[in-house]
């Protein structure tokens, strides 16, 4: 695959456009950031499980759940930003305007 300059980010040509095999193309920096955040969230979730097993006061558990939800929202925002800057821009440039409807559905799901 050829690397092209879009003015926003370097992307692999047509990597998001194939309906049968769409893949993301995150930089190693973005992958590392997402992975680090998800590893922390995974630890937080295990911690919540431990709190429940220890009969921790409900309000304390609920506050930890809120922290995990906030952290997941942060991961979603980062991923959405990168998706907009790469896949969506590329598909619009390729004339695939249906990506807007796909994006709107995804955003509605994220905002529930």
PDB file of C-alpha atoms in Angstrom:
ATOM      1  CA  UNK A   1       0.000   0.000   0.000  1.00  0.00           C
ATOM      2  CA  UNK A   2       1.174   3.479  -0.812  1.00  0.00           C
ATOM      3  CA  UNK A   3       1.540   6.148   1.861  1.00  0.00           C
ATOM      4  CA  UNK A   4      -0.078   9.472   0.896  1.00  0.00           C
ATOM      5  CA  UNK A   5      -0.032  12.897   2.532  1.00  0.00           C
ATOM      6  CA  UNK A   6      -3.544  14.209   3.226  1.00  0.00           C
ATOM      7  CA  UNK A   7      -2.565  17.434   4.905  1.00  0.00           C
ATOM      8  CA  UNK A   8      -3.906  16.029   8.174  1.00  0.00           C
ATOM      9  CA  UNK A   9      -1.892  12.850   8.660  1.00  0.00           C
ATOM     10  CA  UNK A  10       0.003  10.230   6.739  1.00  0.00           C
ATOM     11  CA  UNK A  11      -2.361   7.408   5.832  1.00  0.00           C
ATOM     12  CA  UNK A  12      -2.289   4.256   3.800  1.00  0.00           C
ATOM     13  CA  UNK A  13      -4.194   4.714   0.579  1.00  0.00           C
ATOM     14  CA  UNK A  14      -7.620   3.042   0.550  1.00  0.00           C
ATOM     15  CA  UNK A  15      -7.146   1.235   3.846  1.00  0.00           C
ATOM     16  CA  UNK A  16     -10.513   2.376   5.188  1.00  0.00           C
ATOM     17  CA  UNK A  17     -12.479   2.240   1.962  1.00  0.00           C
ATOM     18  CA  UNK A  18     -12.814  -1.459   1.350  1.00  0.00           C
ATOM     19  CA  UNK A  19     -16.112  -2.584   2.854  1.00  0.00           C
ATOM     20  CA  UNK A  20     -15.002  -6.204   3.146  1.00  0.00           C
ATOM     21  CA  UNK A  21     -11.758  -5.436   4.973  1.00  0.00           C
ATOM     22  CA  UNK A  22     -11.733  -2.023   6.621  1.00  0.00           C
ATOM     23  CA  UNK A  23      -8.858  -1.503   8.997  1.00  0.00           C
ATOM     24  CA  UNK A  24      -7.583   1.419  10.967  1.00  0.00           C
ATOM     25  CA  UNK A  25      -4.121   2.777  10.453  1.00  0.00           C
ATOM     26  CA  UNK A  26      -3.125   4.411  13.710  1.00  0.00           C
ATOM     27  CA  UNK A  27       0.375   5.636  14.312  1.00  0.00           C
ATOM     28  CA  UNK A  28       2.409   3.710  16.852  1.00  0.00           C
ATOM     29  CA  UNK A  29       2.113   6.737  19.162  1.00  0.00           C
ATOM     30  CA  UNK A  30      -1.705   6.599  19.007  1.00  0.00           C
ATOM     31  CA  UNK A  31      -1.754   2.819  19.482  1.00  0.00           C
ATOM     32  CA  UNK A  32       0.526   3.159  22.497  1.00  0.00           C
ATOM     33  CA  UNK A  33      -1.681   5.883  24.014  1.00  0.00           C
ATOM     34  CA  UNK A  34      -4.861   3.856  23.470  1.00  0.00           C
ATOM     35  CA  UNK A  35      -3.274   0.687  24.832  1.00  0.00           C
ATOM     36  CA  UNK A  36      -1.915   2.453  27.917  1.00  0.00           C
ATOM     37  CA  UNK A  37      -5.312   3.973  28.664  1.00  0.00           C
ATOM     38  CA  UNK A  38      -7.076   0.650  28.180  1.00  0.00           C
ATOM     39  CA  UNK A  39      -4.564  -1.124  30.420  1.00  0.00           C
ATOM     40  CA  UNK A  40      -5.275   1.410  33.180  1.00  0.00           C
ATOM     41  CA  UNK A  41      -9.022   0.956  32.688  1.00  0.00           C
ATOM     42  CA  UNK A  42      -8.622  -2.809  32.837  1.00  0.00           C
ATOM     43  CA  UNK A  43      -6.853  -2.412  36.174  1.00  0.00           C
ATOM     44  CA  UNK A  44      -9.589  -0.096  37.439  1.00  0.00           C
ATOM     45  CA  UNK A  45     -12.268  -2.643  36.510  1.00  0.00           C
ATOM     46  CA  UNK A  46     -10.384  -5.398  38.343  1.00  0.00           C
ATOM     47  CA  UNK A  47     -10.173  -3.027  41.306  1.00  0.00           C
ATOM     48  CA  UNK A  48     -13.934  -2.505  41.251  1.00  0.00           C
ATOM     49  CA  UNK A  49     -14.458  -6.252  41.237  1.00  0.00           C
ATOM     50  CA  UNK A  50     -12.205  -6.486  44.285  1.00  0.00           C
ATOM     51  CA  UNK A  51     -14.157  -3.711  46.028  1.00  0.00           C
ATOM     52  CA  UNK A  52     -17.407  -5.592  45.487  1.00  0.00           C
ATOM     53  CA  UNK A  53     -15.880  -8.841  46.731  1.00  0.00           C
ATOM     54  CA  UNK A  54     -14.744  -6.987  49.893  1.00  0.00           C
ATOM     55  CA  UNK A  55     -18.224  -5.523  50.461  1.00  0.00           C
ATOM     56  CA  UNK A  56     -16.938  -1.964  50.045  1.00  0.00           C
ATOM     57  CA  UNK A  57     -19.458   0.797  50.677  1.00  0.00           C
ATOM     58  CA  UNK A  58     -21.657   1.233  47.573  1.00  0.00           C
ATOM     59  CA  UNK A  59     -20.966   4.942  47.152  1.00  0.00           C
ATOM     60  CA  UNK A  60     -17.215   4.247  46.939  1.00  0.00           C
ATOM     61  CA  UNK A  61     -17.787   1.560  44.295  1.00  0.00           C
ATOM     62  CA  UNK A  62     -20.105   3.841  42.308  1.00  0.00           C
ATOM     63  CA  UNK A  63     -17.452   6.576  42.309  1.00  0.00           C
ATOM     64  CA  UNK A  64     -14.931   4.103  40.904  1.00  0.00           C
ATOM     65  CA  UNK A  65     -17.429   3.049  38.229  1.00  0.00           C
ATOM     66  CA  UNK A  66     -17.869   6.723  37.281  1.00  0.00           C
ATOM     67  CA  UNK A  67     -14.083   7.042  36.977  1.00  0.00           C
ATOM     68  CA  UNK A  68     -13.959   4.044  34.614  1.00  0.00           C
ATOM     69  CA  UNK A  69     -16.796   5.469  32.509  1.00  0.00           C
ATOM     70  CA  UNK A  70     -14.951   8.768  32.254  1.00  0.00           C
ATOM     71  CA  UNK A  71     -11.736   7.007  31.266  1.00  0.00           C
ATOM     72  CA  UNK A  72     -13.578   5.020  28.573  1.00  0.00           C
ATOM     73  CA  UNK A  73     -15.063   8.267  27.265  1.00  0.00           C
ATOM     74  CA  UNK A  74     -11.517   9.615  26.988  1.00  0.00           C
ATOM     75  CA  UNK A  75     -10.481   6.597  24.921  1.00  0.00           C
ATOM     76  CA  UNK A  76     -13.540   7.090  22.714  1.00  0.00           C
ATOM     77  CA  UNK A  77     -12.734  10.777  22.174  1.00  0.00           C
ATOM     78  CA  UNK A  78      -9.144  10.012  21.212  1.00  0.00           C
ATOM     79  CA  UNK A  79     -10.211   7.261  18.824  1.00  0.00           C
ATOM     80  CA  UNK A  80     -12.953   9.442  17.315  1.00  0.00           C
ATOM     81  CA  UNK A  81     -10.479  12.277  16.771  1.00  0.00           C
ATOM     82  CA  UNK A  82      -8.044   9.996  14.972  1.00  0.00           C
ATOM     83  CA  UNK A  83     -10.885   8.433  12.953  1.00  0.00           C
ATOM     84  CA  UNK A  84     -12.050  11.856  11.789  1.00  0.00           C
ATOM     85  CA  UNK A  85      -8.529  12.983  10.868  1.00  0.00           C
ATOM     86  CA  UNK A  86      -7.757   9.869   8.874  1.00  0.00           C
ATOM     87  CA  UNK A  87     -10.458   7.428   7.792  1.00  0.00           C
ATOM     88  CA  UNK A  88     -13.306   9.924   7.429  1.00  0.00           C
ATOM     89  CA  UNK A  89     -11.197  12.507   5.582  1.00  0.00           C
ATOM     90  CA  UNK A  90      -9.818   9.842   3.271  1.00  0.00           C
ATOM     91  CA  UNK A  91     -13.204   8.335   2.469  1.00  0.00           C
ATOM     92  CA  UNK A  92     -14.733  11.760   1.751  1.00  0.00           C
ATOM     93  CA  UNK A  93     -11.794  12.549  -0.531  1.00  0.00           C
ATOM     94  CA  UNK A  94     -12.512   9.249  -2.304  1.00  0.00           C
ATOM     95  CA  UNK A  95     -16.134  10.359  -2.812  1.00  0.00           C
ATOM     96  CA  UNK A  96     -17.575   7.989  -0.206  1.00  0.00           C
ATOM     97  CA  UNK A  97     -19.941  10.481   1.429  1.00  0.00           C
ATOM     98  CA  UNK A  98     -21.900   7.654   3.089  1.00  0.00           C
ATOM     99  CA  UNK A  99     -19.163   7.756   5.721  1.00  0.00           C
ATOM    100  CA  UNK A 100     -21.003  10.766   7.194  1.00  0.00           C
ATOM    101  CA  UNK A 101     -24.082   8.634   7.979  1.00  0.00           C
ATOM    102  CA  UNK A 102     -21.848   5.939   9.445  1.00  0.00           C
ATOM    103  CA  UNK A 103     -20.117   8.551  11.605  1.00  0.00           C
ATOM    104  CA  UNK A 104     -23.421  10.028  12.799  1.00  0.00           C
ATOM    105  CA  UNK A 105     -24.664   6.569  13.847  1.00  0.00           C
ATOM    106  CA  UNK A 106     -21.426   5.941  15.721  1.00  0.00           C
ATOM    107  CA  UNK A 107     -21.575   9.319  17.469  1.00  0.00           C
ATOM    108  CA  UNK A 108     -25.188   8.670  18.518  1.00  0.00           C
ATOM    109  CA  UNK A 109     -24.120   5.327  19.969  1.00  0.00           C
ATOM    110  CA  UNK A 110     -21.230   6.940  21.858  1.00  0.00           C
ATOM    111  CA  UNK A 111     -23.490   9.613  23.319  1.00  0.00           C
ATOM    112  CA  UNK A 112     -26.058   7.205  24.798  1.00  0.00           C
TER     113      UNK A 112
END
